[in-house]
Amino acid sequence: MIQWVTPDGKLTKQGLQHWSKFSSDEKREWLRFMILTRQFDRRAILLQRQGRIGTYAPLEGQEAAQIGSSMALHSEDWVFPSYREHGVALKVGMPISQVFLYWMGRVEGCKPPEGVRLMPPTVPIATQIPQAVGAAWASKLRKETFVSVVYFGDGATSEGDFHEGLNFSGVFKLPVIFFCQNNGYAISVPFSRQSASATIAERAKAYQIPGVLVDGNDVFAVRGVMEEAINRARNGDGPTLIEAVTYRKGSHTTADDATRYRPSDEVKEWIEERDPVERWKTCLLHEGFISLEEVESWTHYCDEQVDHGIKEAEASTPALATHLFEHVYHQVSRKLLRQKTECETREIPWLN
Amino acid sequence: MAQLTMVQAICDALQVALEEMPEVLLLGEDIGKNGGVFRATDGLWEQFGDERVIDTPLAEAGIIGSSIGLAVNGFKPVAEVQFLTFIYPAFEQIISHVARLHTRTQGAFPNSIVIRAPYGGGIRAPELHSDSTETFFVHTPGLKVVVPSTPSDAKGLLLAAIKQPDPVIFLEPMKLYRAFKEDVPTGWYEIPLGSARLVQTGTDVTILAWGAMVPVAIQGASECGKSGISCEVIDLRTLDPVDEETIIQSVTKTGRVVIVQEAPRTLGLASELMAMIQEQAFYSLEAPMVRITSYDVPVPMYALEDEFRPTADKVAQAVYKVVQEGGK
Ligand SMILES: Cc1ncc(C[n+]2csc(CCOP(=O)(O)OP(=O)(O)O)c2C)c(N)n1
Ligand SMILES: [Mg+2]
């Protein structure tokens, strides 16, 4: 498993070799986005408890995997997320308020700002994988340089869509990066029950594509392997499967109780000894790239951003019933027009 | 008797089935140690072990396809699909194989499988968790389709489904999982498939409903009761085979029909019921039949779900309409 920073924040030999590849500004930026992601996530859980948003899928513990990978993307690249990629969404340009709107049950939260190539969250597991392959195919057919990145979990690798997507990408040699966050569990089911293979990365071999196993709580290593995969893709050398080994610190969603199925000493170890934000913070502090005061003021600033996002989301015009009929088709049918009138007037029209 | 919610009654039925029928196996995602995301299998893995209450990999086609292989070898798989909206990877297995294996082998191999799935809206669930797609399965010859609306029905129908030999799609309205408790008989007990439940008798209008729409229908009926209109409410319980006899008897008496359906309108079960009534009781009708349904739009995210779903108000309005139309 590739690791450039140890859990206690020290550079490994490979880490030292790659250290100068990225500027100090970039390295600080990774930490800032990880902090933003964490503050967003913690607030979202609180909002759910207060009934201000619906059931929410927390990501704490997976910040390095999400930020390390998305930091490597260009604005022309396509992103196909699952439902847990809030960090990725924020990084690629989704406003905080939009992400909140989604979890407030508003379809407006599915739509990114103009120019942001981020698909809506994917709820049916693994279905986004072949779609991302198609986007990469478009890049190849048009002889463009954009790549396509798809995010999914360890559980998703059991679905047929995962295998079909990998197979297509190998056959057509497409510029797609399969980014799997292996957080050890699919809701309650541990990876050992998901597959008899020791790793997910090794599945790549059967499709003749590179497979990379990386410490997903090491933002530096994730950023590095993602860079290499993207370069391969942009240079016409085809797809890569990356398995980022990580852990979700909390429950699957706010409706789940992870204490039912996860041993407490395992959880404790990941929280206390392998936290991705602490690891990178310690490393940067040690290397003299940041100060504790800076981290504190960043955290404060992120909190303000999140506050602002909540205010904006909560101040948005309430959803109207007639929105139900918008965008179903490009042109509204007679049938739907009739039903829209029914909805507006609250009258049953067909008996008149 | 025990006071149980619907989800507890379902768990109770599964426990009884595992105890009394050694060929019964439960398969699904998170049904073991976690006891199911709704706790419909709570405690069963502890009691019956890993070979009878089986957490599978995350793969619906795998769950249903392997259930077929188990069934032809004499097992009785009771598979859980975590939410009905996630059944699509298994659609091919269900439509092309589960439903027609009996026909194709002229009964040589048993295809005795029960597929349970929570379904429907009204609980502010995340996106893509709330569809009511019972029509797909009712439309498919070879499948039986069951939808309980009370705890005791849920238990009796589930045990009947497990006992009888045909494949059954057993749909559990999430909205009613914990809506109320009632007395549920202990031990083995069955409600035969294909029999509707007469919820309340009445003389002016017949209201047909199933699943989470049954309480909506009852509320609409009691609203109309205040204006002196007497509604007969029928809970279909089994959508296929539907209890034509009970329906036609009622329609012959009342002459007026309102159908309440959670699914979008087009080609929902209501359309088939209207056709069936038109074919069998046309001359008893005193007014056009009315269906109250969701609109023909994708099931919205939860902010608009109350606008999307049928309400008791709409049911009452429909009842007034058919009564006026009939010149009462
Ligand atoms: C096709 C499908 N089946 C089942 C579900 C229910 N479900 C939601 S999340 C989940 C587990 C996913 O695990 P994993 O892929 O590891 O992603 P993680 O949640 O750990 O990020 C399941 C079974 C679903 N959403 N889609
Ligand atoms: Mg997982």
XYZ file of C-alpha atoms and ligand atoms in Angstrom:
707
model
C 0.000 0.000 0.000
C 1.363 3.371 -1.011
C 1.932 5.681 1.937
C 3.849 8.958 1.861
C 2.977 10.210 5.324
C 2.782 7.872 8.318
C -0.246 7.999 10.620
C 1.776 10.094 13.076
C 2.549 12.669 10.420
C 6.095 11.737 9.336
C 7.201 11.579 5.711
C 8.099 8.129 4.446
C 10.985 7.531 2.051
C 8.693 7.830 -0.961
C 7.070 10.836 0.628
C 10.440 12.564 0.796
C 11.077 11.726 -2.854
C 7.826 13.338 -3.943
C 7.800 16.221 -1.489
C 9.043 18.883 -3.884
C 6.559 17.978 -6.613
C 3.904 20.140 -5.018
C 4.190 23.740 -3.896
C 3.703 24.763 -0.288
C 0.593 26.713 -1.297
C -0.925 23.566 -2.730
C -0.117 21.595 0.378
C -1.733 24.216 2.587
C -4.749 24.249 0.278
C -5.293 20.516 0.819
C -5.512 21.065 4.534
C -7.858 24.034 4.140
C -10.270 22.001 2.028
C -10.090 19.056 4.401
C -11.005 21.374 7.257
C -13.866 22.907 5.255
C -15.146 19.430 4.445
C -15.005 18.360 8.077
C -16.723 21.483 9.373
C -19.437 21.116 6.724
C -19.986 17.496 7.667
C -20.223 18.135 11.398
C -22.710 20.947 10.881
C -24.800 18.808 8.544
C -25.140 16.151 11.241
C -26.262 18.804 13.725
C -28.777 20.200 11.248
C -30.183 16.725 10.747
C -30.599 16.312 14.507
C -32.479 19.618 14.584
C -34.767 18.511 11.760
C -33.453 21.179 9.399
C -32.199 18.670 6.827
C -33.278 15.091 6.125
C -31.338 11.846 6.486
C -27.683 12.651 5.778
C -24.643 10.541 4.808
C -21.622 11.678 6.855
C -18.077 11.417 5.543
C -15.834 12.268 8.491
C -12.674 10.192 8.190
C -12.680 10.213 4.391
C -11.534 13.818 3.862
C -8.049 12.938 2.617
C -9.353 10.500 0.009
C -11.886 13.005 -1.295
C -9.729 16.123 -1.220
C -6.507 14.447 -2.327
C -8.232 13.010 -5.368
C -10.346 16.008 -6.387
C -7.448 18.452 -5.978
C -5.831 16.781 -8.974
C -8.727 17.566 -11.320
C -9.031 20.319 -13.892
C -12.273 22.187 -14.414
C -12.871 20.391 -17.742
C -12.810 16.958 -16.081
C -16.026 15.099 -15.326
C -16.954 13.899 -11.836
C -19.438 11.092 -11.132
C -20.003 10.930 -7.352
C -21.880 8.592 -5.038
C -23.952 10.137 -2.207
C -21.066 10.708 0.207
C -18.774 12.939 -1.846
C -19.569 16.286 -0.242
C -15.867 17.114 -0.003
C -15.408 16.456 -3.710
C -18.494 18.514 -4.526
C -17.253 21.501 -2.526
C -13.812 21.261 -4.086
C -14.998 21.174 -7.696
C -17.211 24.209 -7.247
C -20.559 23.189 -5.838
C -21.741 25.989 -3.514
C -22.195 24.913 0.107
C -25.809 26.070 -0.047
C -26.497 23.727 -2.966
C -25.156 20.720 -1.110
C -27.377 21.613 1.836
C -30.371 22.068 -0.468
C -29.933 18.529 -1.742
C -30.135 17.150 1.789
C -33.134 19.371 2.438
C -34.957 17.293 -0.162
C -34.732 19.955 -2.863
C -34.016 18.926 -6.423
C -32.282 22.276 -6.973
C -29.387 20.761 -5.026
C -28.710 18.376 -7.913
C -27.794 21.152 -10.322
C -24.238 22.476 -10.316
C -23.339 26.015 -11.373
C -22.686 26.627 -15.069
C -19.460 24.969 -16.161
C -19.096 22.583 -13.224
C -18.979 19.048 -14.603
C -20.365 17.322 -11.540
C -23.178 14.809 -11.885
C -25.854 14.699 -9.138
C -25.261 12.364 -6.189
C -25.840 8.731 -7.184
C -28.075 6.746 -4.862
C -28.418 3.348 -6.616
C -25.086 1.741 -5.873
C -22.479 1.474 -8.661
C -24.737 2.817 -11.407
C -22.499 5.849 -11.930
C -19.532 3.669 -12.891
C -20.458 2.801 -16.500
C -21.748 6.361 -16.941
C -18.308 7.746 -16.151
C -16.874 5.343 -18.678
C -19.163 6.901 -21.283
C -17.976 10.410 -20.451
C -14.384 9.253 -20.863
C -15.345 7.687 -24.168
C -16.663 11.050 -25.368
C -13.297 12.591 -24.550
C -11.504 9.967 -26.575
C -13.882 10.102 -29.557
C -13.662 13.886 -29.666
C -9.879 13.769 -29.185
C -10.146 16.040 -26.166
C -8.004 15.968 -23.056
C -10.576 15.847 -20.280
C -10.758 12.792 -18.073
C -13.617 11.291 -16.113
C -13.460 10.316 -12.442
C -15.970 8.103 -10.715
C -16.306 7.726 -6.943
C -17.789 4.655 -5.280
C -17.438 2.502 -2.190
C -16.208 -0.995 -1.425
C -19.756 -2.359 -1.504
C -20.237 -1.052 -5.036
C -17.549 -3.412 -6.309
C -19.959 -6.326 -5.865
C -22.481 -4.970 -8.363
C -22.396 -5.949 -12.028
C -22.120 -2.292 -13.080
C -18.643 -2.110 -11.539
C -17.375 -5.015 -13.611
C -19.080 -3.857 -16.789
C -17.577 -0.410 -16.398
C -14.052 -1.704 -15.812
C -14.338 -4.083 -18.710
C -15.471 -1.401 -21.156
C -12.709 0.907 -20.029
C -10.100 -1.773 -20.673
C -11.508 -2.769 -24.055
C -11.744 0.805 -25.339
C -8.761 2.130 -23.350
C -10.614 5.129 -21.980
C -9.441 8.098 -19.898
C -11.361 7.198 -16.745
C -10.211 6.913 -13.141
C -12.145 4.534 -10.920
C -11.708 5.938 -7.422
C -12.886 3.504 -4.764
C -13.011 4.657 -1.154
C -12.760 1.384 0.703
C -14.040 2.455 4.110
C -14.255 -1.154 5.269
C -18.027 -1.401 5.323
C -21.091 -1.319 3.109
C -23.513 -0.179 5.786
C -22.974 -3.096 8.207
C -21.289 -5.573 5.892
C -17.501 -5.752 6.289
C -15.328 -6.025 3.191
C -14.453 -9.615 4.116
C -18.092 -10.461 3.405
C -18.169 -8.383 0.248
C -15.416 -10.227 -1.537
C -12.944 -13.057 -1.120
C -10.244 -11.029 -2.828
C -7.769 -9.398 -0.477
C -7.913 -6.008 -2.155
C -10.085 -4.199 -4.665
C -7.068 -2.856 -6.532
C -6.060 -6.358 -7.613
C -9.299 -6.747 -9.565
C -7.848 -4.345 -12.146
C -5.509 -7.049 -13.339
C -8.301 -9.118 -14.840
C -9.263 -6.178 -17.037
C -5.674 -5.393 -17.977
C -5.724 -1.964 -16.391
C -3.440 -0.604 -13.656
C -4.646 -1.066 -10.078
C -3.262 1.110 -7.273
C -3.600 0.523 -3.548
C -3.095 3.707 -1.543
C -3.489 4.817 2.059
C -6.684 6.796 1.710
C -6.053 8.769 4.887
C -2.813 10.142 3.495
C -3.807 13.178 1.434
C -0.324 13.531 -0.023
C -0.155 9.993 -1.365
C -3.715 10.145 -2.691
C -2.924 13.411 -4.473
C 0.203 11.821 -5.922
C -1.294 8.587 -7.244
C -4.250 10.508 -8.635
C -1.853 12.768 -10.522
C -0.179 9.768 -12.108
C -3.484 8.173 -13.059
C -4.750 11.398 -14.598
C -1.547 11.846 -16.549
C -1.867 8.342 -17.939
C -5.447 9.048 -18.920
C -4.671 12.392 -20.551
C -1.771 10.850 -22.470
C -3.993 8.202 -23.999
C -2.739 5.381 -21.797
C -6.185 4.444 -20.524
C -7.914 3.872 -17.211
C -6.730 3.275 -13.635
C -8.468 1.699 -10.667
C -7.438 3.331 -7.380
C -8.379 1.777 -4.055
C -8.050 4.310 -1.235
C -8.145 2.519 2.103
C -10.030 4.634 4.612
C -12.730 4.542 7.291
C -15.940 6.402 7.979
C -15.724 7.523 11.558
C -19.475 7.830 12.045
C -22.533 5.887 11.000
C -23.520 5.055 7.430
C -26.217 7.725 7.575
C -27.907 9.638 10.356
C -30.531 6.854 10.285
C -27.932 4.175 11.000
C -26.316 3.030 14.245
C -22.790 1.799 13.528
C -22.282 0.537 17.090
C -24.493 -2.427 16.163
C -21.938 -3.874 13.795
C -18.482 -2.334 14.303
C -16.121 -3.343 17.123
C -15.461 -0.331 19.341
C -11.696 -0.872 19.519
C -11.530 -0.808 15.720
C -13.451 2.469 15.609
C -11.309 3.887 18.377
C -8.112 3.050 16.581
C -9.178 4.730 13.352
C -10.428 7.810 15.173
C -7.537 8.256 17.543
C -4.588 7.009 15.533
C -5.403 7.359 11.867
C -7.313 10.588 11.482
C -6.552 12.049 8.036
C -6.852 15.718 9.008
C -4.647 15.352 12.084
C -2.078 13.447 10.044
C -1.652 16.135 7.428
C -1.819 18.930 9.982
C 0.937 17.301 12.018
C 3.051 16.842 8.925
C 2.687 20.445 7.799
C 3.310 21.753 11.308
C 6.394 19.602 11.549
C 7.670 20.809 8.176
C 6.994 24.387 9.234
C 4.424 25.083 6.517
C 1.668 26.249 8.832
C 1.128 27.437 12.372
C -1.523 26.371 14.848
C -2.914 29.905 14.807
C -3.414 29.636 11.065
C -5.247 26.340 11.421
C -7.474 27.912 14.023
C -8.317 30.891 11.883
C -8.961 28.672 8.866
C -11.332 26.576 10.914
C -13.100 29.709 12.041
C -13.321 30.948 8.456
C -14.692 27.586 7.252
C -17.343 27.710 9.967
C -18.406 31.113 8.690
C -18.583 29.800 5.134
C -20.736 26.896 6.282
C -22.970 29.268 8.269
C -23.383 31.394 5.223
C -24.250 28.347 3.106
C -26.925 27.261 5.576
C -28.431 30.750 5.671
C -28.540 30.872 1.911
C -30.113 27.428 1.609
C -32.711 28.168 4.265
C -33.546 31.520 2.694
C -34.174 30.059 -0.750
C -37.704 30.347 -2.084
C -39.783 27.376 -0.954
C -40.485 24.665 -3.481
C -43.779 25.096 -5.317
C -46.027 22.138 -6.051
C -46.057 23.049 -9.740
C -42.276 22.511 -9.853
C -43.210 18.828 -9.996
C -44.144 19.317 -13.641
C -41.067 21.249 -14.680
C -38.275 19.613 -16.637
C -40.011 16.240 -16.876
C -39.934 16.635 -20.658
C -38.563 19.317 -22.925
C -42.115 19.941 -24.062
C -45.028 19.429 -21.707
C -47.618 16.921 -22.900
C -51.349 17.489 -22.829
C -51.635 14.926 -20.075
C -49.142 16.672 -17.847
C -50.657 20.083 -18.497
C -53.981 18.693 -17.334
C -52.386 17.254 -14.222
C -50.604 20.536 -13.559
C -53.935 22.346 -13.624
C -55.304 19.721 -11.277
C -52.394 20.396 -8.942
C -52.815 24.192 -9.104
C -56.560 24.302 -8.629
C -56.733 21.296 -6.304
C -59.792 20.274 -8.299
C -60.384 16.951 -9.985
C -61.013 18.219 -13.504
C -62.019 15.181 -15.474
C -65.526 14.917 -14.144
C -66.492 18.465 -15.119
C -51.562 -12.227 20.984
C -48.869 -9.598 21.179
C -48.976 -5.848 20.523
C -46.700 -5.330 17.530
C -45.880 -2.757 14.889
C -45.890 -3.918 11.276
C -42.127 -4.274 11.128
C -42.171 -6.293 14.364
C -44.966 -8.474 12.994
C -42.894 -9.152 9.882
C -39.901 -10.073 12.020
C -42.162 -12.328 14.059
C -43.443 -14.049 10.891
C -39.894 -14.641 9.663
C -38.923 -16.050 13.037
C -41.860 -18.467 13.005
C -41.101 -19.508 9.414
C -37.428 -20.162 10.186
C -38.479 -22.201 13.184
C -41.121 -24.320 11.475
C -39.742 -24.699 7.949
C -36.124 -25.918 7.817
C -35.973 -25.112 4.094
C -36.499 -21.387 4.719
C -33.430 -19.178 4.210
C -33.234 -15.410 4.522
C -30.912 -13.576 2.133
C -30.226 -9.873 1.804
C -28.040 -6.861 2.462
C -27.497 -5.957 6.135
C -30.107 -8.451 7.353
C -27.697 -10.366 9.612
C -25.803 -8.704 12.417
C -27.510 -5.375 11.708
C -30.964 -6.969 11.746
C -31.975 -5.182 8.540
C -31.947 -1.434 7.993
C -35.537 -1.335 9.284
C -34.902 -4.137 11.834
C -37.249 -6.532 10.024
C -34.816 -9.354 10.815
C -33.789 -8.141 14.255
C -32.314 -10.955 16.358
C -32.801 -13.660 13.707
C -29.116 -13.980 12.764
C -28.266 -14.455 16.438
C -30.964 -17.102 16.771
C -30.600 -19.025 13.510
C -26.998 -18.407 12.508
C -25.094 -17.418 9.429
C -26.316 -20.242 7.201
C -29.979 -19.369 7.486
C -29.909 -15.593 7.901
C -27.402 -14.542 5.310
C -25.757 -11.193 4.711
C -24.952 -11.269 1.012
C -22.557 -9.122 -0.990
C -24.166 -5.944 -2.331
C -25.669 -7.374 -5.520
C -29.388 -7.704 -6.149
C -29.040 -9.810 -9.300
C -26.823 -12.107 -7.266
C -29.374 -12.358 -4.479
C -32.327 -13.201 -6.714
C -30.391 -15.308 -9.232
C -28.905 -17.460 -6.496
C -32.319 -17.704 -4.841
C -33.535 -19.444 -8.000
C -30.741 -22.015 -7.776
C -31.512 -22.559 -4.117
C -35.247 -22.882 -4.817
C -34.884 -25.530 -7.517
C -32.941 -27.521 -4.949
C -35.720 -27.419 -2.430
C -34.827 -24.375 -0.357
C -37.359 -21.650 0.277
C -35.448 -18.388 -0.118
C -37.010 -15.303 1.428
C -34.937 -12.519 -0.066
C -34.926 -8.941 1.157
C -34.304 -6.157 -1.321
C -33.297 -3.246 0.904
C -35.625 -0.772 -0.830
C -37.916 -1.511 -3.768
C -36.110 1.164 -5.808
C -32.961 -0.987 -5.689
C -34.587 -4.055 -7.186
C -33.712 -3.127 -10.780
C -30.386 -4.967 -11.019
C -32.456 -8.096 -10.270
C -35.221 -7.200 -12.693
C -33.982 -9.542 -15.371
C -33.784 -12.454 -12.927
C -37.310 -11.731 -11.705
C -39.073 -11.033 -14.987
C -37.271 -13.516 -17.231
C -36.740 -16.332 -14.757
C -38.509 -16.223 -11.395
C -41.844 -15.436 -13.039
C -41.705 -18.063 -15.770
C -39.610 -20.966 -14.580
C -42.739 -22.848 -13.585
C -44.253 -22.372 -17.049
C -41.072 -23.186 -18.892
C -40.358 -26.396 -16.996
C -44.054 -27.301 -16.745
C -43.681 -27.523 -13.027
C -40.578 -29.724 -13.022
C -38.579 -27.310 -10.857
C -39.926 -25.325 -7.921
C -39.554 -21.529 -8.186
C -40.875 -20.923 -4.739
C -39.279 -17.615 -3.745
C -40.535 -14.724 -1.660
C -39.016 -11.314 -2.376
C -39.664 -8.764 0.364
C -39.095 -5.064 -0.213
C -39.909 -1.919 1.752
C -41.530 0.601 -0.585
C -43.438 3.834 -0.988
C -43.079 7.367 0.267
C -44.203 9.612 3.050
C -41.208 9.235 5.347
C -38.917 11.988 4.010
C -36.465 9.357 2.815
C -33.447 10.358 0.725
C -33.791 10.686 -3.036
C -34.741 7.535 -4.992
C -36.049 5.564 -2.020
C -39.791 6.196 -2.359
C -41.170 4.783 -5.599
C -44.313 2.633 -5.754
C -43.679 0.374 -8.713
C -46.017 -2.507 -7.879
C -47.373 -2.272 -11.414
C -44.222 -3.788 -12.926
C -44.811 -6.968 -10.967
C -48.577 -7.104 -11.278
C -48.080 -6.730 -15.014
C -45.777 -9.754 -15.078
C -47.618 -13.074 -15.351
C -46.322 -15.707 -12.962
C -45.750 -13.464 -9.955
C -48.076 -12.936 -7.024
C -47.996 -9.482 -5.459
C -48.926 -8.807 -1.847
C -49.132 -5.511 0.084
C -50.205 -5.523 3.748
C -51.472 -2.433 5.534
C -51.735 -3.654 9.131
C -49.381 -5.561 11.449
C -51.567 -8.663 11.725
C -52.174 -8.781 7.984
C -48.448 -8.418 7.399
C -47.710 -11.474 9.501
C -50.541 -13.639 8.181
C -49.907 -12.744 4.548
C -46.154 -13.238 4.809
C -46.557 -16.697 6.314
C -49.100 -17.606 3.637
C -46.715 -16.326 0.966
C -43.896 -18.446 2.373
C -46.095 -21.531 2.624
C -47.676 -21.479 -0.859
C -45.577 -22.506 -3.867
C -45.694 -19.541 -6.282
C -43.153 -16.720 -6.340
C -44.359 -13.686 -4.389
C -43.333 -10.046 -4.430
C -44.128 -8.916 -0.893
C -44.196 -5.122 -0.656
C -44.005 -3.471 2.748
C -45.183 0.149 3.013
C -42.425 1.962 4.918
C -44.879 4.616 6.015
C -46.796 1.974 7.975
C -43.806 0.074 9.400
C -44.119 1.820 12.756
C -47.347 3.767 12.290
C -49.281 1.842 14.961
C -49.343 -1.338 17.024
C -52.118 -3.878 17.196
C -52.764 -7.369 18.510
C -51.049 -9.941 16.342
C -51.673 -13.669 16.862
C -48.624 -15.582 18.107
C -47.217 -18.633 16.340
C -48.053 -19.770 12.830
C -51.068 -18.131 11.315
C -52.034 -17.354 7.722
C -54.228 -15.020 5.753
C -54.829 -16.619 2.382
C -53.473 -14.720 -0.615
C -56.116 -13.363 -2.959
C -58.593 -12.221 -0.334
C -59.324 -8.534 0.194
C -60.188 -7.054 3.590
C -63.421 -5.224 4.087
C -62.214 -2.324 6.234
C -65.600 -0.709 6.691
C -68.963 -1.375 5.124
C -70.997 1.337 3.425
C -73.708 1.821 0.862
C -72.948 4.887 -1.283
C -69.388 4.577 -2.597
C -66.754 1.840 -2.790
C -63.207 3.037 -2.042
C -60.408 0.683 -3.104
C -56.919 1.100 -1.666
C -53.787 -0.830 -0.728
C -50.650 -0.282 1.317
C -50.079 3.188 2.720
C -53.189 4.454 0.927
C -55.512 2.430 3.162
C -55.319 4.900 6.094
C -55.704 7.763 3.593
C -58.847 6.120 2.203
C -60.236 5.570 5.697
C -59.630 9.195 6.613
C -61.262 10.388 3.394
C -64.239 8.121 4.079
C -64.721 9.422 7.596
C -64.546 12.995 6.279
C -67.425 12.164 3.927
C -69.243 10.348 6.685
C -69.757 13.739 8.362
C -71.843 14.786 5.353
C -73.884 11.616 5.552
C -72.146 9.747 2.748
C -71.589 6.103 3.554
C -68.342 4.681 2.147
C -67.322 1.065 1.867
C -63.540 0.785 2.145
C -61.725 -2.253 0.759
C -58.046 -3.009 1.369
C -56.957 -5.191 -1.558
C -54.063 -6.809 0.396
C -53.192 -9.003 -2.593
C -52.764 -7.124 -5.877
C -52.349 -10.272 -7.920
C -54.484 -12.334 -7.817
C -56.879 -9.548 -6.948
C -60.088 -10.388 -5.091
C -62.510 -9.662 -7.944
C -65.436 -11.184 -6.117
C -65.288 -8.845 -3.130
C -64.788 -5.822 -5.374
C -67.622 -6.623 -7.764
C -69.993 -7.433 -4.924
C -69.306 -4.074 -3.362
C -69.582 -2.139 -6.622
C -72.841 -3.849 -7.433
C -74.137 -2.580 -4.109
C -72.809 1.005 -4.186
C -72.642 1.752 -7.911
C -69.796 4.218 -7.360
C -66.040 3.730 -7.231
C -63.053 5.740 -6.033
C -59.604 4.163 -6.240
C -56.667 5.509 -4.245
C -53.241 4.735 -5.625
C -49.858 5.954 -4.380
C -48.135 5.320 -7.728
C -48.228 7.725 -10.663
C -51.428 7.558 -12.672
C -50.573 6.071 -16.036
C -50.933 2.294 -16.122
C -51.082 2.035 -12.359
C -53.130 -0.764 -10.827
C -56.116 1.620 -10.696
C -56.377 1.543 -14.491
C -56.604 -2.237 -14.466
C -59.174 -2.195 -11.664
C -61.294 0.298 -13.597
C -61.129 -1.882 -16.694
C -62.032 -4.985 -14.705
C -65.014 -3.259 -13.049
C -66.133 -1.858 -16.377
C -66.056 -5.356 -17.849
C -67.825 -7.064 -14.981
C -70.153 -4.491 -13.432
C -70.730 -1.754 -16.002
C -74.498 -1.798 -15.638
C -74.244 -1.331 -11.873
C -72.290 1.902 -12.215
C -74.152 5.105 -11.478
C -71.244 7.465 -12.048
C -67.854 7.476 -13.758
C -65.167 5.853 -11.633
C -62.470 8.163 -10.243
C -58.879 7.419 -9.361
C -56.843 9.526 -6.974
C -53.181 8.960 -7.718
C -49.810 10.644 -7.720
C -48.995 12.695 -10.807
C -47.185 11.320 -13.836
C -43.858 12.847 -12.851
C -40.738 11.282 -11.332
C -41.195 10.756 -7.594
C -39.881 14.054 -6.191
C -37.305 14.564 -3.491
C -38.957 14.869 -0.111
C -39.579 18.644 -0.045
C -42.450 18.100 -2.483
C -43.577 14.622 -1.556
C -46.702 15.757 0.282
C -47.800 17.665 -2.824
C -47.178 14.570 -4.916
C -49.000 11.980 -2.862
C -52.744 11.408 -2.648
C -54.330 12.961 0.441
C -57.517 12.296 2.391
C -58.832 15.659 1.161
C -58.516 14.574 -2.438
C -60.215 11.280 -1.653
C -63.108 13.091 -0.006
C -63.390 15.427 -2.966
C -63.529 12.462 -5.317
C -66.234 10.835 -3.228
C -68.356 14.017 -3.328
C -67.889 14.150 -7.098
C -69.021 10.613 -7.794
C -71.987 11.023 -5.473
C -73.075 14.271 -7.168
C -72.531 12.777 -10.590
C -74.795 9.915 -9.665
C -77.557 12.425 -8.903
C -77.808 11.568 -5.216
C -28.506 -0.948 -5.905
C -28.552 -0.583 -4.471
N -28.692 -1.545 -3.533
C -28.758 -1.234 -2.230
C -28.695 0.062 -1.815
C -28.799 0.405 -0.340
N -27.498 0.894 0.137
C -27.225 2.201 0.221
S -25.658 2.498 0.652
C -25.298 0.841 0.760
C -23.918 0.412 1.110
C -22.897 0.971 0.173
O -21.616 0.643 0.612
P -20.309 1.140 -0.107
O -20.411 0.909 -1.577
O -19.157 0.529 0.579
O -20.317 2.724 0.093
P -20.252 3.541 1.468
O -21.656 3.770 1.890
O -19.465 2.758 2.436
O -19.615 4.845 1.119
C -26.430 0.093 0.477
C -26.500 -1.372 0.535
C -28.558 1.047 -2.818
N -28.484 2.352 -2.503
N -28.492 0.713 -4.118
Mg -18.019 1.313 2.132
